[in-house]
């Protein structure tokens, strides 16, 4: 495969702030200024607006040089030379759009092992849609009657996030309650804290037995994101998850890359006698959804850890992610889609090279042409910075290329391989070869004899 | 007399005991309104032949409208099936996977019969525009969910019955173009189909009656049938809102007479090698019914132990039945012992000479000889002493048996019987099967013989299934009838009556609905010798190779005229003698 590289190019335009912007910037705090600026003018996908405020401005707290708002705006404190400002702007642009590492993470399937950290493979692959399934696991319905207001929680917490993400993909949300579903690992009893512990190294074995009960999504082909809420059995309560150093994890949750997340929800230990079982439990959905939404952000690669310390990021609020984070996702997914299309089309071409008798019908061919055209337009638009158009084109290209690759007509003739033809012809060729081989042997023997004879004559 | 009185007294005592125990503490979480409920039930009925039939029914009822699409939060109802119903516009779905054949003549009327193999019939919503596409998609998804080869359902084995399969649930309008029916008689049912079926139960096989579902025992039986029925039902008596019902049924027949040294005694442990130890905490009702109705009046006496929590009397399928009921949710049941092992003992060895014969039963076979033509014969028996009733017969025959409709004869008591309704859809080669539906009047106490002749078609060599000499299956024909009952039935409240009596609605008190399936047929088709092409290739190749070899030798060999160097043995011997004689050699 050819080595591909991604170059980033920024188009910068400078202007002085308008009077209304000045007025907005005169607000007391950076957050208010951001909100006021957003009321003035909406921003387009893939663009950023950076306001350079005087060094002495009180908008930004002490020690903070860059404030990134909820939308596509940042406030940068002037200071130092123009070159230093330039470097700072560069950094702001990278944080708010993409950097080399995020593009590499999007292409992680195509990069050999070992070159990327473990976090790079955490993010979900780009897809046209995702199914989100919340499952409540109650392994001990005899002791606990667990109720969760999932419908309300989805409407309150998940829906705003998904509405925002609807630009990236289609989402569907459902939930189920599974009884008698146990984890694959028996937790260890810790006498000191009189609790049960799941150590970090046993977590990979937790999911498998549960997975069999979750049920695949029979009705659609989109990848499923599973979020499990596990209420441990009465005999194993309370249950805590330990990290690698043996310290308890504060959220009591963990996530599995590209699969979803699990949270352990401990029921308040009651001193009530056996007779009052089953114990009724109402799940605190705000606490649970906070964890699940954080895991959802991680699964989409929206981590806020790589930010330099002098940056101040505004919390995304109810919507779960800021506008610039959405851009960040779109950049990554567009690049990944383009790479996927090229891989799909390349492997189709390789397959054709290898197996000559595959028939490519006209409709498959036209899908391939459309995929190539769309991917070319996606690349052009991406280089022009038209993020939204580029993403749409890349989605179109993925759809076409997958449709071409998985067309059932490609499989029709695969089951008549060459060795079967050989088996049919061998009763003919083998007996025919015998006299030919014998006469070849004879010729060889005769030439050898003839070569010997002259030496004898001498 | 005295014995019966003692039994009655015992019963009275038991009832008193039960009354003293009173209804247990409110199981359904008090004050909290649940929109879904699970009822589970096991019916154990000794069959006249000495076999025992066990019928499990698990009913999940959900007071929500699945069709709206807004419902996506599942509790007891399995998510996989719920999404299927919502996504494909299914109004009613009935899937049965069966191994073995229910012998109606000997075993009596089953609560729920199914044809051997896989049977699927589905009513779609009127909003579904492309029913065939939805049907194809549905069968593929179900094949994935139940690990069955339902993906082999295509236009060659799908029919649209016009009268035989009416919706069992709520329906407004019965436009039969929304119905699809298919049977795969060749399907083999085994553990891999049972496991996903069990997974749909809210308690899995961890608690409740489902603990007994041990694959090892269930498939060591004469008949095994598992089914899934989804239908919309009325939420309450006023029927203003729709609820959805999922019924999972499993019927299994154990043969104890032959394996139990001629004794007909049985127990739960003997049948399932498990006993019931606890209840499923999610079930709002969990009961075991044992059929203890006296078959031959005072002739047979049977005894069930432990004593049942109550006795239920009902008229099921025209017969007065008595059931011993074990309510697993009643706290008194598990108080005395930790597990429930229902046992049944016959007090007196019974003579199996008198066996009750069901009012309606049927038989079917293939007649004729040779590989060109044949005939399908169906015998339908009405053993009712004085009532005639009509029966709907549905026959689906694959296209490679070419039916001659003009040879269709229906003969009852030596006279021709003219069907009052007939619907025939001829087959199209490789496209669709024959469909024959008839409404035939069966006179009282009669046998009706229906014959139709067919010709066997020649298939293309790629169309033969593996092992074609085994024969080709023709699916069971379906008999649907409203059978007049001997004893009058009362109208029951569906929600209160036991589950096994409530899937088919009874129209009035004088008759009950029965659906029977005949035997599947196995027909031999002219089968080519599949190794023939290869044999021909080998033989021709060998001949060609031999010819080629000799021709090649002729062309390439150089021929020398060779002087005989020394003669044979005779010549040498002659020369030796000549030498002795002093004569020059030859």
XYZ file of C-alpha atoms in Angstrom, chain A residues 101-426:
326
model
C -2.426 12.031 16.511
C -6.191 12.184 16.104
C -5.897 11.526 12.385
C -3.572 8.624 13.156
C -6.120 7.264 15.602
C -8.785 7.426 12.931
C -6.520 5.389 10.682
C -5.408 3.063 13.464
C -6.731 -0.030 11.703
C -4.366 0.606 8.872
C -1.303 1.313 10.948
C 0.801 -1.668 12.003
C 0.634 -2.768 15.620
C 2.878 -1.198 18.172
C 3.166 2.204 16.555
C 0.219 3.610 18.429
C -0.674 3.668 22.047
C -3.526 1.587 23.443
C -5.814 4.606 23.476
C -5.698 4.953 19.727
C -7.745 1.803 19.221
C -10.377 2.846 21.657
C -12.450 4.972 19.341
C -15.326 3.534 17.413
C -14.989 2.966 13.745
C -16.843 5.380 11.573
C -20.225 4.079 10.566
C -23.414 5.432 9.081
C -25.298 4.626 12.225
C -24.934 3.316 15.733
C -27.268 1.480 18.017
C -27.026 2.300 21.669
C -28.350 -0.317 24.048
C -28.653 0.250 27.759
C -28.955 -3.008 29.657
C -29.711 -3.377 33.305
C -28.303 -6.606 34.622
C -30.008 -7.949 37.675
C -28.402 -11.283 38.523
C -30.364 -11.693 41.718
C -34.040 -10.825 41.174
C -34.941 -12.757 44.319
C -33.199 -10.177 46.498
C -33.465 -7.012 44.434
C -36.293 -5.550 42.447
C -34.489 -2.944 40.430
C -36.345 -0.191 38.666
C -34.840 2.375 36.423
C -36.518 5.231 34.698
C -34.579 4.682 31.522
C -37.124 6.371 29.320
C -36.908 9.593 31.261
C -33.139 9.399 31.549
C -32.716 8.883 27.824
C -34.903 11.860 27.078
C -33.181 14.034 29.636
C -29.518 13.118 29.230
C -28.892 11.091 26.085
C -31.228 12.724 23.617
C -29.546 16.190 23.611
C -26.190 14.561 22.945
C -27.518 12.401 20.150
C -29.387 15.306 18.601
C -26.073 17.075 18.370
C -24.355 13.964 17.028
C -27.085 13.343 14.467
C -24.909 15.198 11.988
C -22.310 12.443 12.299
C -24.529 9.372 12.141
C -27.981 7.964 12.810
C -28.542 6.793 16.338
C -31.146 4.533 17.808
C -31.514 3.947 21.508
C -33.137 1.063 23.283
C -32.910 -0.638 26.623
C -33.588 -3.968 28.221
C -33.462 -5.620 31.601
C -31.708 -8.951 31.867
C -32.267 -11.174 34.848
C -29.922 -13.858 36.108
C -27.134 -12.432 33.981
C -23.905 -12.818 35.897
C -20.405 -11.556 35.233
C -17.802 -14.037 34.115
C -15.552 -13.477 37.107
C -16.167 -14.271 40.747
C -15.105 -11.223 42.721
C -12.539 -11.514 45.492
C -13.605 -10.850 49.056
C -11.597 -8.237 50.880
C -11.757 -8.602 54.636
C -10.469 -5.141 55.484
C -13.196 -3.233 53.715
C -15.664 -6.145 53.927
C -16.438 -5.689 50.289
C -15.880 -7.562 47.070
C -13.268 -6.479 44.584
C -12.852 -6.890 40.849
C -9.239 -6.335 39.917
C -8.265 -4.613 36.699
C -6.642 -7.668 35.174
C -9.810 -9.752 35.521
C -12.003 -7.219 33.743
C -11.389 -8.626 30.239
C -13.114 -11.855 31.320
C -16.150 -10.120 32.736
C -18.005 -9.451 29.522
C -18.095 -12.771 27.653
C -20.932 -14.589 29.477
C -22.992 -11.418 29.540
C -22.485 -10.834 25.855
C -24.330 -14.068 25.013
C -27.419 -12.743 26.734
C -27.337 -9.244 25.271
C -28.639 -10.414 21.946
C -27.385 -9.081 18.686
C -29.326 -6.535 16.779
C -31.014 -8.751 14.257
C -32.833 -5.978 12.504
C -29.949 -3.704 11.541
C -26.328 -3.844 10.526
C -25.044 -0.906 12.521
C -22.503 -1.477 15.276
C -23.952 -1.703 18.763
C -22.716 0.273 21.738
C -23.546 -1.526 24.940
C -23.852 0.219 28.255
C -24.435 -2.177 31.110
C -25.541 -1.307 34.573
C -24.741 -4.189 36.859
C -26.444 -4.525 40.222
C -24.369 -7.163 42.019
C -25.940 -10.108 43.774
C -26.733 -9.735 47.430
C -24.044 -12.228 48.296
C -21.456 -10.225 46.368
C -22.342 -6.738 47.588
C -20.844 -4.256 47.739
C -18.663 -4.737 44.699
C -15.861 -2.369 43.762
C -13.621 -2.196 40.742
C -9.918 -1.772 41.380
C -7.511 -0.134 38.992
C -4.030 -1.420 38.180
C -2.568 -0.023 41.387
C -5.220 -1.621 43.557
C -7.054 1.578 44.336
C -10.825 1.582 43.962
C -12.139 3.328 40.862
C -14.202 6.327 41.881
C -16.922 5.856 39.280
C -17.026 2.077 39.792
C -17.153 1.701 36.035
C -14.959 0.681 33.147
C -15.250 0.727 29.418
C -14.270 -1.724 26.769
C -12.851 -0.247 23.558
C -15.290 -0.260 20.648
C -17.814 -2.237 22.665
C -19.227 -0.062 25.389
C -19.098 0.371 29.107
C -20.048 -1.335 32.335
C -20.940 0.311 35.592
C -21.404 -1.470 38.881
C -24.251 -0.045 40.897
C -24.147 -1.103 44.518
C -27.338 -1.356 46.464
C -27.253 0.246 49.885
C -26.622 -2.600 52.267
C -29.657 -2.909 54.423
C -29.767 -4.451 57.818
C -33.270 -5.639 57.195
C -33.873 -9.308 57.864
C -34.284 -11.846 55.125
C -38.049 -11.613 55.267
C -38.315 -8.229 53.616
C -36.774 -9.448 50.401
C -36.936 -8.564 47.599
C -35.424 -5.208 48.304
C -36.722 -2.465 46.108
C -34.085 -0.363 44.374
C -34.667 2.787 42.377
C -31.637 3.593 40.283
C -30.289 7.133 40.472
C -30.236 7.736 36.746
C -28.378 11.063 36.882
C -25.383 9.370 38.464
C -25.475 6.496 36.001
C -25.948 8.590 32.916
C -23.081 10.872 33.866
C -20.769 7.864 33.722
C -22.276 6.454 30.548
C -22.085 9.769 28.733
C -18.456 10.150 29.736
C -17.839 6.679 28.341
C -19.704 7.591 25.185
C -17.393 10.583 24.725
C -14.379 8.343 25.192
C -15.683 5.843 22.675
C -16.012 8.639 20.161
C -12.478 9.770 20.867
C -13.453 13.042 22.492
C -10.879 13.071 25.218
C -9.883 16.346 26.842
C -6.689 15.059 28.311
C -4.200 16.215 25.693
C -4.781 19.887 26.267
C -1.885 22.113 27.438
C -2.273 23.400 31.016
C -2.650 27.068 30.109
C -5.825 26.258 28.143
C -9.229 26.640 29.752
C -11.986 24.586 28.132
C -15.594 25.470 28.751
C -17.616 22.469 29.893
C -19.952 21.268 27.136
C -23.020 21.594 29.298
C -26.205 19.669 28.709
C -25.428 18.818 25.122
C -22.461 16.675 26.111
C -20.126 18.056 23.519
C -19.111 21.451 22.217
C -19.481 22.554 18.615
C -15.769 22.378 18.001
C -15.730 18.823 19.322
C -18.336 17.946 16.742
C -16.010 19.383 14.094
C -13.233 17.315 15.587
C -15.362 14.157 15.094
C -16.282 15.130 11.566
C -12.652 15.701 10.577
C -11.651 12.326 11.938
C -14.598 10.463 10.457
C -14.140 12.014 7.036
C -10.505 10.949 6.931
C -11.419 7.514 8.149
C -14.210 7.132 5.603
C -11.875 8.068 2.783
C -9.352 5.517 4.006
C -12.076 2.862 4.323
C -13.243 3.435 0.775
C -9.759 3.160 -0.593
C -9.173 -0.065 1.341
C -12.476 -1.559 0.216
C -11.907 -0.727 -3.416
C -8.321 -1.943 -3.269
C -9.330 -5.279 -1.815
C -12.059 -5.648 -4.420
C -9.456 -5.047 -7.099
C -7.108 -7.524 -5.466
C -9.866 -10.118 -5.312
C -10.527 -9.636 -9.014
C -6.855 -10.080 -9.770
C -6.748 -13.301 -7.794
C -9.973 -14.913 -8.976
C -10.417 -14.213 -12.649
C -13.867 -15.687 -13.157
C -15.792 -13.261 -10.966
C -18.432 -11.493 -12.971
C -18.802 -7.769 -12.326
C -22.287 -6.718 -13.286
C -23.066 -3.260 -14.579
C -24.703 -2.114 -11.375
C -21.706 -3.189 -9.314
C -19.433 -1.362 -11.723
C -21.517 1.786 -11.477
C -21.348 1.608 -7.687
C -17.583 1.443 -7.932
C -17.500 4.441 -10.256
C -19.758 6.380 -7.931
C -17.602 5.486 -4.948
C -14.482 6.701 -6.735
C -16.155 9.927 -7.833
C -17.509 10.592 -4.346
C -14.228 9.899 -2.664
C -12.454 12.243 -5.061
C -14.929 14.984 -4.371
C -14.569 14.321 -0.638
C -10.812 14.761 -0.877
C -11.143 17.990 -2.863
C -13.714 19.432 -0.486
C -11.658 18.398 2.488
C -8.645 20.228 1.123
C -10.819 23.305 0.587
C -12.056 23.073 4.150
C -15.715 22.443 3.275
C -16.072 20.043 6.145
C -19.760 19.266 5.924
C -19.795 18.661 2.180
C -16.664 16.539 2.433
C -18.216 14.410 5.158
C -21.404 13.863 3.162
C -19.405 12.855 0.097
C -17.285 10.460 2.120
C -20.424 8.855 3.580
C -21.808 8.424 0.091
C -18.530 6.861 -1.015
C -18.568 4.390 1.876
C -22.127 3.340 1.116
C -21.365 2.787 -2.574
C -18.145 0.912 -2.022
C -19.660 -1.384 0.601
C -22.608 -2.083 -1.636
C -20.256 -3.005 -4.458
C -18.030 -5.146 -2.270
C -20.839 -7.096 -0.624
C -22.956 -7.551 -3.717
C -24.178 -11.156 -3.665
C -23.573 -11.573 -7.385
C -19.835 -11.562 -6.722
C -20.074 -14.855 -4.880
C -21.843 -16.851 -7.552
C -18.889 -18.357 -9.322
C -16.465 -18.559 -6.473
C -17.231 -22.184 -5.790
C -15.835 -23.640 -8.978
C -12.130 -23.397 -8.317
C -9.355 -24.489 -10.631
C -8.392 -27.608 -8.702
C -11.792 -29.131 -9.435
C -11.276 -28.676 -13.134
C -7.884 -30.280 -12.698
C -9.485 -33.269 -10.952
C -11.827 -33.787 -13.870
C -9.090 -33.648 -16.468
C -6.591 -35.800 -14.634
